[in-house]
Coordinates of C-alpha atoms in Angstrom, one line a residue:
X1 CA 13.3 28.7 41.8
X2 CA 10.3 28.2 43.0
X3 CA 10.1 29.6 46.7
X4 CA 13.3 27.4 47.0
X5 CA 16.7 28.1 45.6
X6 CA 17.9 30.5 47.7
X7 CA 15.3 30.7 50.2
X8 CA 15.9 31.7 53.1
X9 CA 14.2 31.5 56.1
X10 CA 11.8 34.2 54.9
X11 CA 11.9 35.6 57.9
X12 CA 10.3 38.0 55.4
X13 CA 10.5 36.1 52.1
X14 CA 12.0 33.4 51.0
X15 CA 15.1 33.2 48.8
X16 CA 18.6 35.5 49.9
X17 CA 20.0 37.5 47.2
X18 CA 23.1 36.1 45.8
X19 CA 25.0 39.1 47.8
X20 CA 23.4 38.0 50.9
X21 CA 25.4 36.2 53.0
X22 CA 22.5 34.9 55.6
X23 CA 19.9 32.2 53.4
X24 CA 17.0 32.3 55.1
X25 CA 14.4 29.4 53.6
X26 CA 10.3 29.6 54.0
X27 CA 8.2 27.9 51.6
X28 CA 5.1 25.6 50.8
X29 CA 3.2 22.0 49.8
X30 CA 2.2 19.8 47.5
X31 CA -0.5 16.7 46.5
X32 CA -1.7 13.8 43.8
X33 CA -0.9 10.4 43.3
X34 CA -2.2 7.1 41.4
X35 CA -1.7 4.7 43.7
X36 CA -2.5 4.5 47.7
X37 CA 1.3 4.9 49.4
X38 CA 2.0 3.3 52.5
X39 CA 1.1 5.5 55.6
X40 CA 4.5 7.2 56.1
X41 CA 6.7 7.1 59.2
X42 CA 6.3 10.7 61.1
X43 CA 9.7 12.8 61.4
X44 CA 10.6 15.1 64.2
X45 CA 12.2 19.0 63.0
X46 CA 15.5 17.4 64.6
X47 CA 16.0 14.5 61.8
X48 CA 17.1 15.9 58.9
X49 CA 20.6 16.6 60.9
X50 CA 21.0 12.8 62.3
X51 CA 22.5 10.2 61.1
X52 CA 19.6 8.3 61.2
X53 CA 18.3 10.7 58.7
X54 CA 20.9 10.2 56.4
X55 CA 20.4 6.5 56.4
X56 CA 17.2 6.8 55.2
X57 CA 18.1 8.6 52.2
X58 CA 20.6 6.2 51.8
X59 CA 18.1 3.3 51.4
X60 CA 15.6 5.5 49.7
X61 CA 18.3 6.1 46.7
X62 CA 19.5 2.6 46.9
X63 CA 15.6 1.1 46.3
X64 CA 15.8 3.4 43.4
X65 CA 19.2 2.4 41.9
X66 CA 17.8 -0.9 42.3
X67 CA 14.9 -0.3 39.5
X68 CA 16.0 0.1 35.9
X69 CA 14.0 3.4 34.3
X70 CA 12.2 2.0 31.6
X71 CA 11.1 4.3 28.5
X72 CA 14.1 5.7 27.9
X73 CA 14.0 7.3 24.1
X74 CA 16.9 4.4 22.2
X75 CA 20.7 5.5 22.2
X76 CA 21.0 8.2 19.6
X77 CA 17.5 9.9 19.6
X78 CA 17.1 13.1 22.2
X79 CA 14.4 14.9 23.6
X80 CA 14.7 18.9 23.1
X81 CA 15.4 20.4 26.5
X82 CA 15.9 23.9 26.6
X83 CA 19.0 25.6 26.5
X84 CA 19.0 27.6 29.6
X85 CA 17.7 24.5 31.4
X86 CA 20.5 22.6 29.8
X87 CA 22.8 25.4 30.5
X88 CA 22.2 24.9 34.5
X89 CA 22.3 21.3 34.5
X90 CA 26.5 20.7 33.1
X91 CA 28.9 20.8 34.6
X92 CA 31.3 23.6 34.4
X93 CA 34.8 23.2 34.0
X94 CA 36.1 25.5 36.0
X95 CA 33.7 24.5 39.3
X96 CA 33.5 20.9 38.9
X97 CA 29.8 20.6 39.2
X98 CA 26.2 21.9 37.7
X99 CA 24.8 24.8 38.9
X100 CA 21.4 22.8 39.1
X101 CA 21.0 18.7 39.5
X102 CA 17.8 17.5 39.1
X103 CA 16.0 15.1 41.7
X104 CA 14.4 11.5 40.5
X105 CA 10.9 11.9 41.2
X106 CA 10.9 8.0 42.3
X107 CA 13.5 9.2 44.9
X108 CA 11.6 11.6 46.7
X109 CA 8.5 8.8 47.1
X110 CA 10.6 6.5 48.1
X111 CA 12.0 9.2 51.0
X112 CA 8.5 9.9 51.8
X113 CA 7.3 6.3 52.3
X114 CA 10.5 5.9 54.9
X115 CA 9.7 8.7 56.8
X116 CA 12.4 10.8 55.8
X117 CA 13.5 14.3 55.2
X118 CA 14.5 16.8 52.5
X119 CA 17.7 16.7 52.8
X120 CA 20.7 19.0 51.3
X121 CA 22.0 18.7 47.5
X122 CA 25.7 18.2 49.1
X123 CA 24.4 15.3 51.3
X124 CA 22.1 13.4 48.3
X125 CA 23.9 10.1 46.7
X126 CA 24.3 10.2 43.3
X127 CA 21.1 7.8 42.9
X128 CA 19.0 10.7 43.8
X129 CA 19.6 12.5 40.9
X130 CA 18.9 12.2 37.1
X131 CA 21.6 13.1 35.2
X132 CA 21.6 15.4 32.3
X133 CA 22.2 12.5 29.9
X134 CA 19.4 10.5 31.3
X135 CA 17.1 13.4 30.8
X136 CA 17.7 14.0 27.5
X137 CA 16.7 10.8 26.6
X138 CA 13.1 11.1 29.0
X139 CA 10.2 11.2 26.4
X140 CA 7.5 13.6 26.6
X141 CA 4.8 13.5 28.8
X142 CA 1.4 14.4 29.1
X143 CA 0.4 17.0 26.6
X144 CA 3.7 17.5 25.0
X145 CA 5.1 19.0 28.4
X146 CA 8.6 18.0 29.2
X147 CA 9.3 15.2 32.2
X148 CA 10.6 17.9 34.6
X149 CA 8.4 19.3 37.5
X150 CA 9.4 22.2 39.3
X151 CA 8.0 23.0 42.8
X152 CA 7.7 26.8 44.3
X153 CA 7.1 26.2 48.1
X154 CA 7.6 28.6 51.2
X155 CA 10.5 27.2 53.1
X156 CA 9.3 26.6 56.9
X157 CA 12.8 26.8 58.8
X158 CA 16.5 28.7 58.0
X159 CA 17.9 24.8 57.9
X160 CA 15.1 22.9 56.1
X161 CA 12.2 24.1 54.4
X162 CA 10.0 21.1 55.1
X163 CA 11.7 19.9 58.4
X164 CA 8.2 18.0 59.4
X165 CA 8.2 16.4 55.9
X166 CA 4.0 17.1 55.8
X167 CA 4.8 18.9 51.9
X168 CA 7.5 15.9 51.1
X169 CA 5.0 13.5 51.8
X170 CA 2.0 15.8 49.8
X171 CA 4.3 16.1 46.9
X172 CA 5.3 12.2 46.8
X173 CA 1.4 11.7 46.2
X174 CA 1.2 14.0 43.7
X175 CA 4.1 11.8 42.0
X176 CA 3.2 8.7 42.4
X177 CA 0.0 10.4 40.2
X178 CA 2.4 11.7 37.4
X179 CA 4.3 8.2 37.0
X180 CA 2.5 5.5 38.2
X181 CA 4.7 4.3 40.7
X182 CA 5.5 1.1 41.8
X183 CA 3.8 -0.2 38.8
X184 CA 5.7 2.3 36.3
X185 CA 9.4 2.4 36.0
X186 CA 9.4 5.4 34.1
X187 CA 10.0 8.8 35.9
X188 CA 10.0 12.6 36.0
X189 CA 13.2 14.9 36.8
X190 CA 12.1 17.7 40.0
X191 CA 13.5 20.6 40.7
X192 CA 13.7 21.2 44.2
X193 CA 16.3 24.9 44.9
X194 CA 16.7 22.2 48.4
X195 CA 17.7 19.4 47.0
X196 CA 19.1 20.8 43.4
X197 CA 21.0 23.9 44.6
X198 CA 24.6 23.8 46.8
X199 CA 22.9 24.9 50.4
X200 CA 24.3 25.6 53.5
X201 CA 25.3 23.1 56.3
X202 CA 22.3 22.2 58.6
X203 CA 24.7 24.7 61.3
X204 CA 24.9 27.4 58.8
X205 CA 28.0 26.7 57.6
X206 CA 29.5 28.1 54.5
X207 CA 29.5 26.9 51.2
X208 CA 32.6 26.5 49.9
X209 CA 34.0 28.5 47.2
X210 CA 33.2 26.4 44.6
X211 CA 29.5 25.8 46.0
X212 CA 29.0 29.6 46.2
X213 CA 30.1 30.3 42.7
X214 CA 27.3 27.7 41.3
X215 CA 24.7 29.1 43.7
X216 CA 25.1 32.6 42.2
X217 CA 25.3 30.9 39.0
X218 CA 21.4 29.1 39.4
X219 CA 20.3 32.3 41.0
X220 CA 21.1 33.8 38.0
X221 CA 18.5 32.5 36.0
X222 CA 16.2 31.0 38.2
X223 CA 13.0 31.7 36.9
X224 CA 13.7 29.9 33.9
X225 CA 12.1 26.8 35.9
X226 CA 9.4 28.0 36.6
X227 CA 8.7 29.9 33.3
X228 CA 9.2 28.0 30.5
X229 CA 5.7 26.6 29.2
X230 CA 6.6 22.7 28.6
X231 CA 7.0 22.3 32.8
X232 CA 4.8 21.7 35.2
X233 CA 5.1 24.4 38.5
X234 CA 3.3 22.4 41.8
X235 CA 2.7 25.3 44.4
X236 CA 3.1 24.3 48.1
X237 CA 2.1 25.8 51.3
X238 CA 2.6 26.3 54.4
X239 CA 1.3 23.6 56.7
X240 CA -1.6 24.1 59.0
X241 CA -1.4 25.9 62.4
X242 CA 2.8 27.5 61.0
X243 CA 4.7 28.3 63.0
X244 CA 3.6 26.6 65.8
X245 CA 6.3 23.3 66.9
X246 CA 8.9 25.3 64.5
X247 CA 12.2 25.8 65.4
X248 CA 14.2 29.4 64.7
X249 CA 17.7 31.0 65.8
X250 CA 17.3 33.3 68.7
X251 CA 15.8 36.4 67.8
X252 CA 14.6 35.9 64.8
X253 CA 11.1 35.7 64.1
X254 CA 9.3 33.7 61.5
X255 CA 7.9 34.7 58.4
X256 CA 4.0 33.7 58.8
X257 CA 3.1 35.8 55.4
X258 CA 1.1 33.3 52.7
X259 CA 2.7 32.0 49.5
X260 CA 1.1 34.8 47.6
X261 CA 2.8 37.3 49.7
X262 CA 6.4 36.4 50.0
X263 CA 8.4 38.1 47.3
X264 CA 10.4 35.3 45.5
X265 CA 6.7 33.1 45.8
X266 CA 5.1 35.5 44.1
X267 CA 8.0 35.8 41.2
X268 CA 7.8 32.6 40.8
X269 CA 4.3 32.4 40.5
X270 CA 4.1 35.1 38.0
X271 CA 6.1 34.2 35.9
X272 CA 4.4 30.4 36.0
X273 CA 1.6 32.5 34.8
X274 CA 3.2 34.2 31.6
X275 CA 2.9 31.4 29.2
X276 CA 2.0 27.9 30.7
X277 CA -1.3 25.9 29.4
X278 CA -3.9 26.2 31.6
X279 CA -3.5 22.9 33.5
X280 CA 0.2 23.2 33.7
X281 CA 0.2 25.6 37.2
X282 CA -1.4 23.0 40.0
X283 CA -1.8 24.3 43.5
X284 CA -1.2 21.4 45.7
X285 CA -3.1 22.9 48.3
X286 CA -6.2 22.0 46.6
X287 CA -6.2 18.5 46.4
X288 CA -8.7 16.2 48.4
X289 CA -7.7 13.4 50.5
X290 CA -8.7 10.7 48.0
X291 CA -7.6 11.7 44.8
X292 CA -5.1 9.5 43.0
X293 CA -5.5 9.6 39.2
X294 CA -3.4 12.5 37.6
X295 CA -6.3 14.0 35.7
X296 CA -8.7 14.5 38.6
X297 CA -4.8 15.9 40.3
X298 CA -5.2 18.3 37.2
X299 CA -8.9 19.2 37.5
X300 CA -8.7 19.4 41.2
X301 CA -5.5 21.7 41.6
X302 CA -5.6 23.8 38.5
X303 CA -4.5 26.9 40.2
X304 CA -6.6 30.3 39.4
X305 CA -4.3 32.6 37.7
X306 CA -3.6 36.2 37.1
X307 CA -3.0 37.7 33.8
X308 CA 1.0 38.7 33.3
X309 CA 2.0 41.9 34.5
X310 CA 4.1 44.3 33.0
X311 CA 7.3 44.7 34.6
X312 CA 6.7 48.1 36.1
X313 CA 3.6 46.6 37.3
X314 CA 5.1 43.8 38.8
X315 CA 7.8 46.0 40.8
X316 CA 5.4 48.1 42.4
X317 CA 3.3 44.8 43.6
X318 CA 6.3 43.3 44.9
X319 CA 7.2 46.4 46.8
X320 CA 4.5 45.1 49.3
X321 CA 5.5 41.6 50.0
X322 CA 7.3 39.8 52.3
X323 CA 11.1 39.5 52.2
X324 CA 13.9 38.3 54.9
X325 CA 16.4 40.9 53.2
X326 CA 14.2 43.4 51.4
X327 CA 17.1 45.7 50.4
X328 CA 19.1 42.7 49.0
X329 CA 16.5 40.6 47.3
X330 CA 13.5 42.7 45.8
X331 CA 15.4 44.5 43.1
X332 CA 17.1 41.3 42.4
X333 CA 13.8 39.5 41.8
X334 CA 12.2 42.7 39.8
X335 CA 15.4 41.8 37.4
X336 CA 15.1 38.4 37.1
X337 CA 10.9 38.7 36.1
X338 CA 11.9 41.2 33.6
X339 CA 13.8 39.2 32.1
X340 CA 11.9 36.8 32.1
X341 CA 8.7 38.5 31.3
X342 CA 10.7 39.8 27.9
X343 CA 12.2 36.5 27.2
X344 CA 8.7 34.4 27.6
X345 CA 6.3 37.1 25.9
X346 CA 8.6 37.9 23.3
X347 CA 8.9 34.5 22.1
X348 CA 5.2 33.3 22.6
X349 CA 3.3 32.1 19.4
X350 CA -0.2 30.5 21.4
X351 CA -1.7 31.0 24.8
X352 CA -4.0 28.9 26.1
X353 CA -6.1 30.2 28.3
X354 CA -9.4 28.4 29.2
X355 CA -11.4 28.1 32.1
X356 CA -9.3 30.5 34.4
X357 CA -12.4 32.2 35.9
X358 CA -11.0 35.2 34.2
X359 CA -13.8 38.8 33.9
X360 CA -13.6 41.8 32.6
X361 CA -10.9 43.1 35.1
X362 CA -8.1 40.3 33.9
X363 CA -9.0 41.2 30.4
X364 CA -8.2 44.7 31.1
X365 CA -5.1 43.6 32.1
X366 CA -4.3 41.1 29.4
X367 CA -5.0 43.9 27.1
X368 CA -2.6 46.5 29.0
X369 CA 0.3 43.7 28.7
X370 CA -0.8 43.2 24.6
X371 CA -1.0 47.0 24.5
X372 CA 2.7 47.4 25.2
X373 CA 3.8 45.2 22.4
X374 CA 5.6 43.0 24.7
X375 CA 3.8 40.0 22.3
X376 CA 5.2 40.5 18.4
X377 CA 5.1 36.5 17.4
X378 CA 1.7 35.8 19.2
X379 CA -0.3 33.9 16.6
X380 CA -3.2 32.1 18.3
X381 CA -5.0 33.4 21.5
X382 CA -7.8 31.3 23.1
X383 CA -9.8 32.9 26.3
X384 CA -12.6 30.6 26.2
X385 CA -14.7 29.2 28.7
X386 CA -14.3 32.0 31.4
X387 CA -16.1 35.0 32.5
X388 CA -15.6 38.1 30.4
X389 CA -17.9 40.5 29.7
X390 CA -18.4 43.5 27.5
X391 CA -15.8 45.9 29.0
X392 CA -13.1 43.4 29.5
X393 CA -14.0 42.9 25.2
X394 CA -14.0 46.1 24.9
X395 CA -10.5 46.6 25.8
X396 CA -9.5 43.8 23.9
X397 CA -11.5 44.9 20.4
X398 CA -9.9 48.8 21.4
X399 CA -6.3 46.9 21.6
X400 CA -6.5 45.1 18.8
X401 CA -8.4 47.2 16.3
X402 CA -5.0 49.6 17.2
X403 CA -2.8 47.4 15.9
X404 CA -0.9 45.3 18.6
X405 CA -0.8 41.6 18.1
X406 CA 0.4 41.9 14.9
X407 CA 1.0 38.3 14.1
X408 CA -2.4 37.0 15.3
X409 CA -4.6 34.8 13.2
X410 CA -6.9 33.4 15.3
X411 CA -9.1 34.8 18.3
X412 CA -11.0 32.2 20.5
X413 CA -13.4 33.9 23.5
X414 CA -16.4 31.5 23.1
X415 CA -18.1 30.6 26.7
X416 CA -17.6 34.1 28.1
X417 CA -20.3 36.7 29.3
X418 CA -20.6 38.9 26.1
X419 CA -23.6 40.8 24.8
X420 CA -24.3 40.9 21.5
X421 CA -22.9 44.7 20.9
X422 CA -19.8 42.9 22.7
X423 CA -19.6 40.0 20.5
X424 CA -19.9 42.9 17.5
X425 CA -17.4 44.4 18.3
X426 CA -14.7 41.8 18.9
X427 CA -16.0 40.2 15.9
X428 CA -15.4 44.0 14.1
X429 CA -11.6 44.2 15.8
X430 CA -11.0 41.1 14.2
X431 CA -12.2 41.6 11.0
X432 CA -10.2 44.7 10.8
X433 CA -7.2 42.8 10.9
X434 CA -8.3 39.5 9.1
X435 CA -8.1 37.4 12.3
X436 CA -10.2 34.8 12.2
X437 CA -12.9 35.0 15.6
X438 CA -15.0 32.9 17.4
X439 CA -17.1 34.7 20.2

């Protein structure tokens, strides 16, 4: 989950372990819309525990219960959602609810544009959410992805990761962008770990029983979310001049590291990076003041990525980030991105990665990851349009030439930095093997 499911006031990081007993939340924002909202009502940290709160998202779900959805696919016909995704989202037998509900997009503008808050799964009415029968029946959106956007943030306080509602009200523009709304009926399902994950009570109470099971349970395979390459991941930050007008439990002390730093962020945002189209990780950090249309969203917030990194990698970068229970959490998360990173780049057959600013030292590391073997069904890689030159080729020709890739039939670096002798010599590598090359 993003920087959410189990985030806990990263006092050090965001999301608890499932042993952990104390969630602490920290997280980030987001941005983009089509149409020019209403200015939003501001909310003080103290709302999202009053009942004036509670009203609002009251009315916010009720103006969208009002509103039939509109482009449903007809009775019978189903969209393909995955099945760990679908896995999460029923309801198990036993527990009485889904591990993971998934939030209306039209909701959370509507929440924005009353000046509400984020407010707790337990505490949402049932028109907040789209059900899993409803989502099935979603078409596909914008470049084949699926309808379903999931949001990594820092959360900001242990009770509420947004409590000043500045990223609620950055992320509604960015969906009023994606459907259109007013004008458009149609919608996209959010996952928010907030809003679609049992929480605690705004007082730190427990979750029940029940509540605590299906936590562990989304925990389980939360990277899933933010992995799989038909979703959109929005990245949030943290607002401007944190922590300053927060509000913490005596003695402790907030967690001021960046997105990039806090361990479950960063997991969340690797793995966003494994397989995902280009424009399919957007940084909501980036986006001006006036953009509404969803492409210039997508040109403007096209986050720069990092290559994948092999697990071991990974561990010993995320030995130096920012947890709030380092001894519970950080092995946790090392599990959950390897398996993730072996699910995701053993079942790859393209990626698609243009314009990512990429040189020779991300090539290098795409090559060590290809070197390992860790991608047996790739068939079609495309680095074009970035800035490789001959010893990040170099390391690809040397990788491939060896033998690794060994379902790759086409080769795309065209727009990079090469020399001739580099162009050569991928052009060789490829010729080895019969892959067709453009350099």
């Amino acid at each position: 989950m993003g920087c959410i499911a189990s985030k806990a006031l990263e006092v050090q990081s965001h999301k608890p372990a499932v042993e952990t007993d104390s969630i602490q939340l920290a997280e980030e924002g987001a941005s983009g819309t089509s149409k020019a909202a209403p200015p939003p009502a501001e909310s003080s940290p103290e709302a999202a525990t009053t009942e004036a709160a509670l009203a609002i998202v009251e009315a916010a779900a009720a103006a969208v219960a009002e509103k039939p959805m509109e482009g449903l696919l007809e009775e019978g016909k189903e969209g393909d959602i995955p099945a760990a995704l679908e896995a999460a989202l029923q309801v198990h037998k036993e527990l009485g609810a889904s591990p993971v509900r998934l939030i209306d997009a039209r909701f959370i503008i509507e929440l924005a544009e009353r000046g509400g808050v984020l407010t707790r799964r337990q505490d949402l009415p049932e028109a907040a959410f789209i059900s899993l029968e409803v989502l099935r029946r979603l078409p596909e959106a914008t470049g084949h992805s699926l309808r379903i956007l999931s949001i990594s943030h820092p959360w900001q306080q242990p009770d509420n990761p947004d409590p000043k509602s500045i990223n609620l009200r950055l992320l509604a523009r960015v969906l009023r962008s994606f459907i259109g709304y007013p004008e458009s009926t149609q919608t996209f399902a959010v996952f928010l770990d907030f809003l679609s994950l049992f929480q605690k009570g705004p007082n730190g109470e427990e979750r029940t029983e029940a509540e605590a099971a299906l936590f562990k349970l989304a925990l389980s395979d939360m990277m899933a979310w933010y992995a799989h390459h038909k979703l959109f991941t929005l990245k949030l930050k943290l607002p401007p001049g944190y922590p300053a007008g927060f509000s913490f439990p005596s003695g402790m002390q907030p967690n001021t590291a960046g997105y990039s730093e806090r361990g479950w962020c960063f997991c969340e945002s690797s793995v966003s990076n494994m397989r995902k189209d280009t424009w399919m990780v957007l940084d909501l950090g980036k986006l001006g003041p006036e953009t509404k249309s969803l492409n210039d969203v997508i040109i403007e917030c096209t986050a720069k990525r990092a290559p994948p990194l092999l697990p071991a990698d990974f561990r010993l970068a995320l030995a130096a980030k920012s947890f709030t229970s380092k001894k519970a959490d950080e092995e946790m998360v090392a599990s959950l991105y390897e398996a993730t990173f072996e699910k995701e780049m053993g079942e790859a057959t393209q990626l698609l990665l243009h314009r990512l600013q990429w040189g020779d030292a991300e090539a290098i590391q795409l090559s060590k990851v290809i070197a390992s073997g860790a991608l047996p069904k790739l068939e079609t890689l495309l680095i074009n349009h970035n800035q490789i030159g001959d010893e990040g080729v170099k390391a690809l020709s040397d990788t491939i030439a060896g033998g690794s890739l060994p379902s790759l039939t086409f080769l795309g670096l065209i727009e990079n930095k090469l020399s001739k002798a580099g162009k050569d010599a991928i052009m060789a590598a490829a010729d080895k093997r019969s892959i067709a090359c453009v350099a």
